[in-house]
Short mmCIF file of C-alpha atoms in Angstrom, two decimals:
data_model
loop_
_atom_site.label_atom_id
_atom_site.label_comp_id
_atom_site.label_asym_id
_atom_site.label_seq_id
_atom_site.Cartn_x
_atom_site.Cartn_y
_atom_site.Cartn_z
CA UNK A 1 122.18 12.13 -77.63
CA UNK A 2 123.15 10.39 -74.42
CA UNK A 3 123.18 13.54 -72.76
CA UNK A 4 119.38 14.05 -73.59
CA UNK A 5 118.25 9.90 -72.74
CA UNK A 6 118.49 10.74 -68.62
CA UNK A 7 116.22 13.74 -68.80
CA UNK A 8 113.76 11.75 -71.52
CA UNK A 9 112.84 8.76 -69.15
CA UNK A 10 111.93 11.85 -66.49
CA UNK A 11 109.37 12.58 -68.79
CA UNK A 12 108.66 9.36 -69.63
CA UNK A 13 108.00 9.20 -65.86
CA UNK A 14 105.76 12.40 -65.54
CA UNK A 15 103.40 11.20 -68.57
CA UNK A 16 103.27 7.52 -66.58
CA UNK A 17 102.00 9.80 -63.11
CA UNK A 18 99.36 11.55 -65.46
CA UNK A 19 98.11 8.40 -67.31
CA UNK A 20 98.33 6.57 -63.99
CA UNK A 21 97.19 8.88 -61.02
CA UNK A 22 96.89 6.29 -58.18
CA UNK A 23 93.59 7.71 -57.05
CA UNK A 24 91.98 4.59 -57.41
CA UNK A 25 90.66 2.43 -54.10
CA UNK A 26 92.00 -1.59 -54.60
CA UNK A 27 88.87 -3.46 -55.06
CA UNK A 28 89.74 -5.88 -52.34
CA UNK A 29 88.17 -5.48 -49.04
CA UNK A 30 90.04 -3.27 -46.59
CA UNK A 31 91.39 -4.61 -42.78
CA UNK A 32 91.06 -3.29 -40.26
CA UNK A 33 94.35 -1.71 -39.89
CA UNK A 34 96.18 -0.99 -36.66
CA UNK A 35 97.61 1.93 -35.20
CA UNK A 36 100.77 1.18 -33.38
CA UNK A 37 102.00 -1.02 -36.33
CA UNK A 38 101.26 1.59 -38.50
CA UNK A 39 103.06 3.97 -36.35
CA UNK A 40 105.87 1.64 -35.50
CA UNK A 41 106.27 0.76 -39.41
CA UNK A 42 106.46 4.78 -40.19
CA UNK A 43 109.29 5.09 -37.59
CA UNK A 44 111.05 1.87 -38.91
CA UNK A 45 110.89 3.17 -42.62
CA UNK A 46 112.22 6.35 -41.40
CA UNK A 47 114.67 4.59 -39.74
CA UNK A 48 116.22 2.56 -42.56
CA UNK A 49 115.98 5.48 -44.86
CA UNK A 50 118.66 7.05 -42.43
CA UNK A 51 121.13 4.04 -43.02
CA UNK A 52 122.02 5.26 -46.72
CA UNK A 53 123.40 8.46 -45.63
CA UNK A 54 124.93 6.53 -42.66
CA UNK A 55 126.52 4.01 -45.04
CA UNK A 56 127.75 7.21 -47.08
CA UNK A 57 129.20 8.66 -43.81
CA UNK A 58 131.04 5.29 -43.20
CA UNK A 59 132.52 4.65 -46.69
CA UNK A 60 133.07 8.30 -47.30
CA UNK A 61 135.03 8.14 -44.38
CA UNK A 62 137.09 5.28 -45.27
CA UNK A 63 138.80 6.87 -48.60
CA UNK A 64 141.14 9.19 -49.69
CA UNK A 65 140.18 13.15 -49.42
CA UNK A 66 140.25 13.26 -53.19
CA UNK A 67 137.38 11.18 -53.09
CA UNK A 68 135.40 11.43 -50.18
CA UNK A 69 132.34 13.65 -52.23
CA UNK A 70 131.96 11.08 -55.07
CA UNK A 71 131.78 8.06 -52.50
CA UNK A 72 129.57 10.06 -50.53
CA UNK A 73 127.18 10.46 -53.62
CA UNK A 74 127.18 7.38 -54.93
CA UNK A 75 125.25 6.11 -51.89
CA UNK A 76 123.13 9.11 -51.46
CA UNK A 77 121.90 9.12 -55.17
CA UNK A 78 120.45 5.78 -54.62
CA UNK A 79 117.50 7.70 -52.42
CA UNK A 80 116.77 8.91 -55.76
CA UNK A 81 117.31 6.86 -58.54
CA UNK A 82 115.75 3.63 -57.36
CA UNK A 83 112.84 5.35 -55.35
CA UNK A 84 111.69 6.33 -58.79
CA UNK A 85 112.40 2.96 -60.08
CA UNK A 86 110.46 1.37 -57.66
CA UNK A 87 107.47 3.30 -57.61
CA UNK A 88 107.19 2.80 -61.50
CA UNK A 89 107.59 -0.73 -61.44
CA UNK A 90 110.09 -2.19 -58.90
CA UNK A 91 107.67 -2.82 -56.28
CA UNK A 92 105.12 -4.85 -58.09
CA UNK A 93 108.09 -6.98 -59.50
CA UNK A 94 109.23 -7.93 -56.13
CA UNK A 95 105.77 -8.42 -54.62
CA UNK A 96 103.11 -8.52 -57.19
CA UNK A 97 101.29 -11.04 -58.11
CA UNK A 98 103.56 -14.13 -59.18
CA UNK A 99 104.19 -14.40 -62.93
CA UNK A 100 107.66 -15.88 -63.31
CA UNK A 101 107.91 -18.96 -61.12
CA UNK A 102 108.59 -17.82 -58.22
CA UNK A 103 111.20 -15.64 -59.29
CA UNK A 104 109.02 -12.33 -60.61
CA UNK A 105 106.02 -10.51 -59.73
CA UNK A 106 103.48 -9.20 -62.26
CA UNK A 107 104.19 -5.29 -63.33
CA UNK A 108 100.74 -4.53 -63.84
CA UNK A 109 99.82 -5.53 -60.14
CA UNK A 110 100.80 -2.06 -58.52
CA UNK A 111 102.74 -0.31 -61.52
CA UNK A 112 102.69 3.34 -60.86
CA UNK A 113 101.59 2.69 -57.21
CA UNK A 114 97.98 1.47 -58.33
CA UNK A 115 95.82 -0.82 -56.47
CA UNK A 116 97.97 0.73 -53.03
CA UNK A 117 95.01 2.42 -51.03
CA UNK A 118 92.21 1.00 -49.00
CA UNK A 119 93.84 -2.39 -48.39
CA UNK A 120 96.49 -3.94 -46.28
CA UNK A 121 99.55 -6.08 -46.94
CA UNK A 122 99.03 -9.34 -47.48
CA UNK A 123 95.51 -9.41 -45.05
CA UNK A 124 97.29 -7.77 -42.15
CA UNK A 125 97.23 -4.32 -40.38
CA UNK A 126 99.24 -2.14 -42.31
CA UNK A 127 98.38 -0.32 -45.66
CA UNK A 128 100.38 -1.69 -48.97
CA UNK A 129 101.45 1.32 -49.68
CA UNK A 130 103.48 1.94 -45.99
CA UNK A 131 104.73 -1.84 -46.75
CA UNK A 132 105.96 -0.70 -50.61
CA UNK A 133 107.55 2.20 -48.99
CA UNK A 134 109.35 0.07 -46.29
CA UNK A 135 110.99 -2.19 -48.69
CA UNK A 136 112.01 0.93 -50.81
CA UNK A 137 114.64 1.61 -48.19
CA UNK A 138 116.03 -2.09 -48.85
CA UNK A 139 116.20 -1.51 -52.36
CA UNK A 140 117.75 1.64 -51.97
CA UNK A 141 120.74 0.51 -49.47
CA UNK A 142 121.55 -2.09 -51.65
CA UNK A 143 123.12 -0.77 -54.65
CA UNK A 144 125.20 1.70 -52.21
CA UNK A 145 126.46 -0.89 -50.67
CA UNK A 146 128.55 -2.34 -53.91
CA UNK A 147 130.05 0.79 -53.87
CA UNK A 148 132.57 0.63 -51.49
CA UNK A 149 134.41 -2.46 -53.95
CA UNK A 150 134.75 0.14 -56.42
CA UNK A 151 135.60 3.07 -54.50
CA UNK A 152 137.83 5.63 -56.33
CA UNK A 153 137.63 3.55 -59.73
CA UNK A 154 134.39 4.19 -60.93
CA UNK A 155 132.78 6.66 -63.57
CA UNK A 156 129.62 7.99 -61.61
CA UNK A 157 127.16 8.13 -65.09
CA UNK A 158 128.30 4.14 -66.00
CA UNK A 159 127.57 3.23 -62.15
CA UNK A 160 123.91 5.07 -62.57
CA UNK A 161 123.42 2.48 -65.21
CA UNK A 162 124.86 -0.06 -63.36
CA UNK A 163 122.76 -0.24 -60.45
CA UNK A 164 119.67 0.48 -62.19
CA UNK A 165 120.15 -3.00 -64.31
CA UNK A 166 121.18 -4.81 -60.68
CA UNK A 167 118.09 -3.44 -58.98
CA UNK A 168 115.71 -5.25 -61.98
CA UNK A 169 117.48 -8.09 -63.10
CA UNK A 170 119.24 -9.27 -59.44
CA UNK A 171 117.73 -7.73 -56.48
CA UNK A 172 114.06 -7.84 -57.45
CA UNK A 173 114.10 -11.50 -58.67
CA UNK A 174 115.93 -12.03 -55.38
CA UNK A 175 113.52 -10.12 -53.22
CA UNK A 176 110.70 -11.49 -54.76
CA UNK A 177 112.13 -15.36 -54.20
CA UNK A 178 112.32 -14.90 -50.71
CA UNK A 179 109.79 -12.50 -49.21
CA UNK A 180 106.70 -13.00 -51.55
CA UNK A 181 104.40 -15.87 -50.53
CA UNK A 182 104.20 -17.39 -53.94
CA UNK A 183 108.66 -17.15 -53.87
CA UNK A 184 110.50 -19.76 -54.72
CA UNK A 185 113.00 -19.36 -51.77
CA UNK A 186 110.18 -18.91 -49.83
CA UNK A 187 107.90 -22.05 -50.24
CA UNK A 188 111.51 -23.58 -50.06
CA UNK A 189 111.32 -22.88 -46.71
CA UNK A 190 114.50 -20.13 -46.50
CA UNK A 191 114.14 -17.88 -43.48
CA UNK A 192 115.41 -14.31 -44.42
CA UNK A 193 113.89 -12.28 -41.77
CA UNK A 194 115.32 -8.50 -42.75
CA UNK A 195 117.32 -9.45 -46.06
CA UNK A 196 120.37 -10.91 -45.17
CA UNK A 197 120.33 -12.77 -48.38
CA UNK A 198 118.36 -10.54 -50.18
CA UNK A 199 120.58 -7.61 -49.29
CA UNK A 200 123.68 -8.69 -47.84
CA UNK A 201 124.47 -11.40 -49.80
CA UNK A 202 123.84 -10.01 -53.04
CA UNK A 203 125.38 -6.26 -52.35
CA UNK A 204 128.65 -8.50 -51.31
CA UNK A 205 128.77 -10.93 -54.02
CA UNK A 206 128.40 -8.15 -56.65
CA UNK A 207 130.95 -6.37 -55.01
CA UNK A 208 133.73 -8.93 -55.47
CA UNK A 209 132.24 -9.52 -59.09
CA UNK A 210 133.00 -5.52 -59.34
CA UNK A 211 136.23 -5.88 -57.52
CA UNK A 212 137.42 -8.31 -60.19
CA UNK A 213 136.44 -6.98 -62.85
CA UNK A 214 137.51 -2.98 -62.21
CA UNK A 215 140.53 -4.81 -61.55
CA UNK A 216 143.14 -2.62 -59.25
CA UNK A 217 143.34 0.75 -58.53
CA UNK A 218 145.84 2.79 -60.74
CA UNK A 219 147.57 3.64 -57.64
CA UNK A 220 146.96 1.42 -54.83
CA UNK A 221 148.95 3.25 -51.58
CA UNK A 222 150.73 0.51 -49.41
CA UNK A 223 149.19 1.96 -46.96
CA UNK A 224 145.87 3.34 -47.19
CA UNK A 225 145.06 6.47 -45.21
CA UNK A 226 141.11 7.27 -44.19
CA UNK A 227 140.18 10.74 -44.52
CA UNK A 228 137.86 11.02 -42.17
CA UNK A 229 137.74 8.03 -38.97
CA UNK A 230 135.11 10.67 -37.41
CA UNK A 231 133.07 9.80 -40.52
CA UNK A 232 133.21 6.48 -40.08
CA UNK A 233 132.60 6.42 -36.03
CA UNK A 234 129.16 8.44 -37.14
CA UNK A 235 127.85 6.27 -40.32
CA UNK A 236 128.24 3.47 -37.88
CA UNK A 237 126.04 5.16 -35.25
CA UNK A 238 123.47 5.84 -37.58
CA UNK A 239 123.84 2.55 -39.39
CA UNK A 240 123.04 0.75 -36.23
CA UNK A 241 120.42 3.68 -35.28
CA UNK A 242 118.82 2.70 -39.06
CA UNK A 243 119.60 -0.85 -37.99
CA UNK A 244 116.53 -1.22 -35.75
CA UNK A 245 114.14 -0.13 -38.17
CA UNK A 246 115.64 -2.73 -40.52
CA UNK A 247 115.42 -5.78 -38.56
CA UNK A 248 112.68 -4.76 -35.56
CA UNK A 249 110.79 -3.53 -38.37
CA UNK A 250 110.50 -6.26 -40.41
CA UNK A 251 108.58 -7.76 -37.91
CA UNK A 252 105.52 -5.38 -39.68
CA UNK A 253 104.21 -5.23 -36.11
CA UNK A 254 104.80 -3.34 -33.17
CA UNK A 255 104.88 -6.53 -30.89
CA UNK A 256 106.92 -8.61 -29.26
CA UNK A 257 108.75 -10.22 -32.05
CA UNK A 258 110.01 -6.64 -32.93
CA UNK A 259 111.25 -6.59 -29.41
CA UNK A 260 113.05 -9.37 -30.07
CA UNK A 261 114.59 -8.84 -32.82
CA UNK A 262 115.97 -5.10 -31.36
CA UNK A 263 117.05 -6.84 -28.86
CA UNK A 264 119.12 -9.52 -30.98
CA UNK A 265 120.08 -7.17 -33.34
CA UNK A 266 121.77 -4.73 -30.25
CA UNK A 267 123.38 -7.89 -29.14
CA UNK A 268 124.97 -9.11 -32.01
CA UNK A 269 126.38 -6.00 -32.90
CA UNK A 270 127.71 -5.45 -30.07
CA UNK A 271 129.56 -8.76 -29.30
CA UNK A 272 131.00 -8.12 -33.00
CA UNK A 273 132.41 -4.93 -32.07
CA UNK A 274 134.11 -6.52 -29.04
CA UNK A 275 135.24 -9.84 -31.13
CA UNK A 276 136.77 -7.51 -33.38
CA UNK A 277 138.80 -5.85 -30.98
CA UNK A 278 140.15 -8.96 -29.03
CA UNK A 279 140.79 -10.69 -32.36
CA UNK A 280 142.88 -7.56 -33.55
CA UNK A 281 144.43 -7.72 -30.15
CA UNK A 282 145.23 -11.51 -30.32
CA UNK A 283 146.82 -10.69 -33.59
CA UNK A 284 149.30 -8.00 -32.04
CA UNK A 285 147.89 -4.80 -33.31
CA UNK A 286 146.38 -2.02 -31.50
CA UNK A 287 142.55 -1.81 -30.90
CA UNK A 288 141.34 0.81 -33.29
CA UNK A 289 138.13 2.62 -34.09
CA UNK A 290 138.00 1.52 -37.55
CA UNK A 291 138.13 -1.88 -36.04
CA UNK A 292 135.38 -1.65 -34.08
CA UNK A 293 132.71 0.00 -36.21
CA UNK A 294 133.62 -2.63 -38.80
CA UNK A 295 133.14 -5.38 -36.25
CA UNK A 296 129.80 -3.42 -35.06
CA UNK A 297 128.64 -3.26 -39.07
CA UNK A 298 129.73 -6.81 -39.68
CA UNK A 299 127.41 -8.34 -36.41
CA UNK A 300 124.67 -6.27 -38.35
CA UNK A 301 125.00 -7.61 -41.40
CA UNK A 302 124.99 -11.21 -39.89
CA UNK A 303 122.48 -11.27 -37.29
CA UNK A 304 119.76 -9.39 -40.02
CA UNK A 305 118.21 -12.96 -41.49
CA UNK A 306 118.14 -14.45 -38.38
CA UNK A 307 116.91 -11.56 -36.10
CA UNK A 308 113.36 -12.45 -35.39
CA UNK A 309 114.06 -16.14 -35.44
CA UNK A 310 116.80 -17.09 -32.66
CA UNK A 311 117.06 -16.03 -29.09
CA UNK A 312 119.67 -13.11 -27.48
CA UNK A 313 121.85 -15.83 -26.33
CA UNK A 314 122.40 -17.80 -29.48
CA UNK A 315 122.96 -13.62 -30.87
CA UNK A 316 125.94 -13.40 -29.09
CA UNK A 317 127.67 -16.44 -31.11
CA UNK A 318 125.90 -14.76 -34.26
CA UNK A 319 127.93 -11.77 -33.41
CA UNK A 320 131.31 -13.07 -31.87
CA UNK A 321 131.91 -16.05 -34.68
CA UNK A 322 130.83 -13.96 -37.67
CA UNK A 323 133.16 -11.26 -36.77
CA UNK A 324 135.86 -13.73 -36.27
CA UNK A 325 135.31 -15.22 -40.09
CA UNK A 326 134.69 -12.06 -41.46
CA UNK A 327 138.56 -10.41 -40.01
CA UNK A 328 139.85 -13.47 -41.58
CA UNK A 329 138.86 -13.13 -44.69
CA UNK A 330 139.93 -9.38 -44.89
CA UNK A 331 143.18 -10.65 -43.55
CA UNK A 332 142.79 -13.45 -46.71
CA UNK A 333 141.66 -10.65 -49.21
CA UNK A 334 144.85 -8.64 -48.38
CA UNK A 335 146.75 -10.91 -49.65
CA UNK A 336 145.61 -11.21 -52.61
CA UNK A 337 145.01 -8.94 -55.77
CA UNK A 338 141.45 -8.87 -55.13
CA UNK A 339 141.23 -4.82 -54.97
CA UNK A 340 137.81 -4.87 -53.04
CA UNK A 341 138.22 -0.75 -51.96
CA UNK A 342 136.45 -0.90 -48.79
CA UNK A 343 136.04 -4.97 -47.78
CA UNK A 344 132.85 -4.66 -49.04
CA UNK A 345 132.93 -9.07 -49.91
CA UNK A 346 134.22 -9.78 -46.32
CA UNK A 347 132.51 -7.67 -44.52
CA UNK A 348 128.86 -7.60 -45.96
CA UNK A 349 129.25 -11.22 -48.36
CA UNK A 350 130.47 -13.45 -45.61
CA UNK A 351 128.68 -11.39 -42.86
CA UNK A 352 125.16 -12.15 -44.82
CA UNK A 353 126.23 -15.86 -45.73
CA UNK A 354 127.18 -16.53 -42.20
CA UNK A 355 123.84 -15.00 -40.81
CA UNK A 356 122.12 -17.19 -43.30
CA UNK A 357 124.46 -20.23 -42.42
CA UNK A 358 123.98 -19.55 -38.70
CA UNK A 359 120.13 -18.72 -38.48
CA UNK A 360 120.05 -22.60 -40.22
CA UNK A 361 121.67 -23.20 -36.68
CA UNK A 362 119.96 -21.15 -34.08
CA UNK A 363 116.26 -20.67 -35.45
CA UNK A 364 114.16 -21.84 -33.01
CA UNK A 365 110.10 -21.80 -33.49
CA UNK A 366 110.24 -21.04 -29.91
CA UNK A 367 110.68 -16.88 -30.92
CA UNK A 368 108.97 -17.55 -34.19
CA UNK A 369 106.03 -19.75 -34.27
CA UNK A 370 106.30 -19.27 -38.03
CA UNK A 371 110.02 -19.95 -38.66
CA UNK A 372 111.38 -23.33 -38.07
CA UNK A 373 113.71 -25.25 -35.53
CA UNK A 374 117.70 -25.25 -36.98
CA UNK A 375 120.63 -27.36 -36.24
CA UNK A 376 121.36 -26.49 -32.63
CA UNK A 377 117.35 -27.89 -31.44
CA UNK A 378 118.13 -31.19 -33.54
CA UNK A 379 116.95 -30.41 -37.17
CA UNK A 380 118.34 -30.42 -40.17
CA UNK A 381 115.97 -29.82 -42.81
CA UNK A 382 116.53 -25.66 -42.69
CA UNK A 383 120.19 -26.10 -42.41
CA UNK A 384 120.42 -27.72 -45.52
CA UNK A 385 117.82 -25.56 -47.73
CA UNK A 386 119.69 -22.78 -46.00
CA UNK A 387 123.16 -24.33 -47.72
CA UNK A 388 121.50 -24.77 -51.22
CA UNK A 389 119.57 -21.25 -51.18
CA UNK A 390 123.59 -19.71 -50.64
CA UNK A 391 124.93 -21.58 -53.11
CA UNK A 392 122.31 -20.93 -55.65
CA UNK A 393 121.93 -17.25 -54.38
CA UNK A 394 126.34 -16.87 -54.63
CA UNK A 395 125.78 -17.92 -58.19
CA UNK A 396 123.52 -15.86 -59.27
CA UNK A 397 124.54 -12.64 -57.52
CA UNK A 398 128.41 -13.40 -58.41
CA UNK A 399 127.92 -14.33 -62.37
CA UNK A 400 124.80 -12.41 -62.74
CA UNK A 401 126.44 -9.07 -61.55
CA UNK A 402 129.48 -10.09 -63.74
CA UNK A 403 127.66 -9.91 -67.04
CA UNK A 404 126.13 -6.37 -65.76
CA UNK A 405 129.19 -5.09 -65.61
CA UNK A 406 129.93 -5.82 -69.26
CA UNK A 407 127.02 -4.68 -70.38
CA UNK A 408 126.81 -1.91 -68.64
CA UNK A 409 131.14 -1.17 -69.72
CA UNK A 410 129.67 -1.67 -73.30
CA UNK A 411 127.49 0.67 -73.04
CA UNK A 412 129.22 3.46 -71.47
CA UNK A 413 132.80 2.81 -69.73
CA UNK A 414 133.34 2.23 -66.47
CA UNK A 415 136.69 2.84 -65.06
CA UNK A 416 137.88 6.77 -65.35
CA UNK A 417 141.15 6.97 -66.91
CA UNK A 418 144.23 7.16 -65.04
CA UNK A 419 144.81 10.89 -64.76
CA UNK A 420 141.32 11.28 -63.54
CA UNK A 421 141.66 8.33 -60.77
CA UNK A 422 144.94 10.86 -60.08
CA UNK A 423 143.08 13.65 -59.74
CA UNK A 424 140.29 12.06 -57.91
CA UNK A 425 136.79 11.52 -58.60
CA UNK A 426 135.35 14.26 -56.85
CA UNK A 427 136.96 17.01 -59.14
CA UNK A 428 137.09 14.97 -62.24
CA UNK A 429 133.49 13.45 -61.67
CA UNK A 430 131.67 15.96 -59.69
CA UNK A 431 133.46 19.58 -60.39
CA UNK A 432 133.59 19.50 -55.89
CA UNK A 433 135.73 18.93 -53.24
CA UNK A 434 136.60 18.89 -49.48
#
């Protein structure tokens, strides 16, 4: 019977596209729309697409041989899986009409894609549908982003289930509490310009959840040997290729706050990748390539809420302190019995929390007229909804994800056995290998 359930809700799916073609015009009045946003949002939705099979590329690379294919997959089945998801319903949870205080769009407002043509997001210049299709890639880099907590632990059907039940019940709530006008986060005044809590933040506190509750590998080596370091110098390229469609993008423009936020987004990056060096250095090891694309991913992860709201300069200190925090906690986490695979908590938890932490600081309504001054230009009203948003956002990502994983272990087990982990997932889960 289980066997048979996957292949039903396909069909469930193709009698939904009959009953619900999408050929309909929205009955609200159409915008003019715009031609270079709409060409700059294709390229930027194109471009984010390509970070998934970057982040594959970068974890895959990252693991043991014997596991390099089901790593691999477990990002790059997230393309599917939650496009379908979100086309069905996922997108008019996050941004349909409020129903749930804040928390939860209406499903009825574009389920199936309806109400998508002949109108543009939100009064602007772009069409809904290009929007919808644009925050698909968000939701689909999400999940694979937990993966790398669980690497080489994992049983790839219970993960399918998994990520399907953190896409509704934790990322969508999420999403729609701090992008849609009617959020709760949002009215609250939290800045999140490209999803550094919405992403970031959760991705890394479901990871540790994950990390905890796998529990350790079987067979942890003392020392663990990449399989691939090429892989990972490449799903950092296109990570921080993807990268400007992510941030520059979510300016929804093709203007000079887009600019800006390439621009702060190259910077941060960058001085991450260098503060990861020199820190290693300062410690007494060697400067290493794994080193520096972590450093590069980490500046990423922390300069994406705060991209279109602070300056280049104040980028830099994004960049160079986040890395900083973020090597110390690895160095923390390696102490401990915390099995997180891949750093997936240090790197993209404390990266996101310290881009939401530090875009409290640096936001300045000098780049964003419709941001808000931080810390550094003398106010403290966004610092502090910035402190309560993480703390409630930590919560509900951390215990949230936590009671997923039961249910989802109930439901079908999660951890392979020990002679499979042996073995290693890509024969044992997949029937492939290097």
């Amino acid at each position: 019977m289980k066997k048979i359930v996957p292949f039903l809700i396909l069909v469930i799916v193709v009698i939904l596209a009959l009953v619900y073609p999408g050929a309909t015009v929205a009955a609200k009045p159409a915008t003019t729309y715009n031609g270079a946003d709409i060409a700059w949002m294709l390229i930027s939705t194109a471009l984010v697409l390509l970070m998934t099979p970057g982040l594959a590329f970068f974890y895959g690379g990252m693991v043991r041989k014997k596991n390099v294919i089901s790593t691999m997959l477990q990002s790059f089945v997230c393309m599917g899986l939650i496009t379908i998801i979100w086309v069905v319903f996922g997108f008019s949870m996050a941004f349909g009409d409020d129903i749930g205080g804040g928390f939860l769009g209406n499903p009825k407002t574009f389920f199936m894609m309806q109400n998508t043509l002949g109108v543009a997001w939100l009064g602007g210049t772009i069409p809904v549908i290009l929007f919808a299709m644009f925050q698909l890639k968000f939701a689909v880099i999400t999940p694979a982003l937990i993966t790398g907590a669980f690497a080489e632990r994992i049983r790839f059907n219970s993960y399918l289930i998994f990520i399907t039940l953190f896409i509704v019940i934790i990322y969508i709530p999420l999403a729609h509490a701090t992008w849609h006008p009617d959020g709760f986060f949002f009215k609250m005044g939290v800045l999140d310009f490209a999803g550094g809590t919405v992403v970031h933040m959760s991705a890394g506190w479901a990871a540790l959840a994950s990390a905890l509750y796998l529990k350790k590998r079987n067979e942890v080596p003392e020392a663990h040997t990449p399989a691939r370091i090429s892989y990972v110098i490449l799903g950092t390229g296109l990570l921080w290729f993807g990268w400007f469609g992510f941030n520059a993008g979510s300016a929804l423009a093709s203007g000079e706050l887009a600019a800006t936020a390439l621009a702060t987004t190259t910077t941060a990056s960058a001085a991450a990748a260098m503060s990861w060096i020199f820190f290693d250095i300062l410690r007494g090891k060697k400067p290493s390539a794994m080193g520096a694309c972590i450093g590069a991913v980490v500046g990423l992860v922390a300069v994406t809420p705060a991209a279109g709201f602070i300056t280049v300069s104040s980028s830099l200190i994004v960049g160079i302190v986040s890395a900083v925090v973020s090597n110390l906690v690895v160095i923390w986490r390696s102490k401990t019995n915390i099995d997180d695979t891949l750093d997936v908590f240090p790197c993209h938890g404390v990266g996101g929390m310290m881009g939401m932490l530090l875009t409290g600081v640096f936001a300045s309504k000098g780049v964003n007229a419709a941001g808000a001054d931080g810390l550094f230009y003398g106010e403290i009203t966004l610092f502090l909804q910035h402190l309560k948003a993480l703390v409630a956002v930590s919560a509900f990502a951390f215990f949230g994800a936590l009671l997923l994983l039961k249910v989802t272990d109930l439901i079908s087990p999660l951890r392979v056995t020990p002679e499979e982990e042996i073995a290693g997932l890509d024969m044992t889960q997949h029937d492939e290998e290097l």
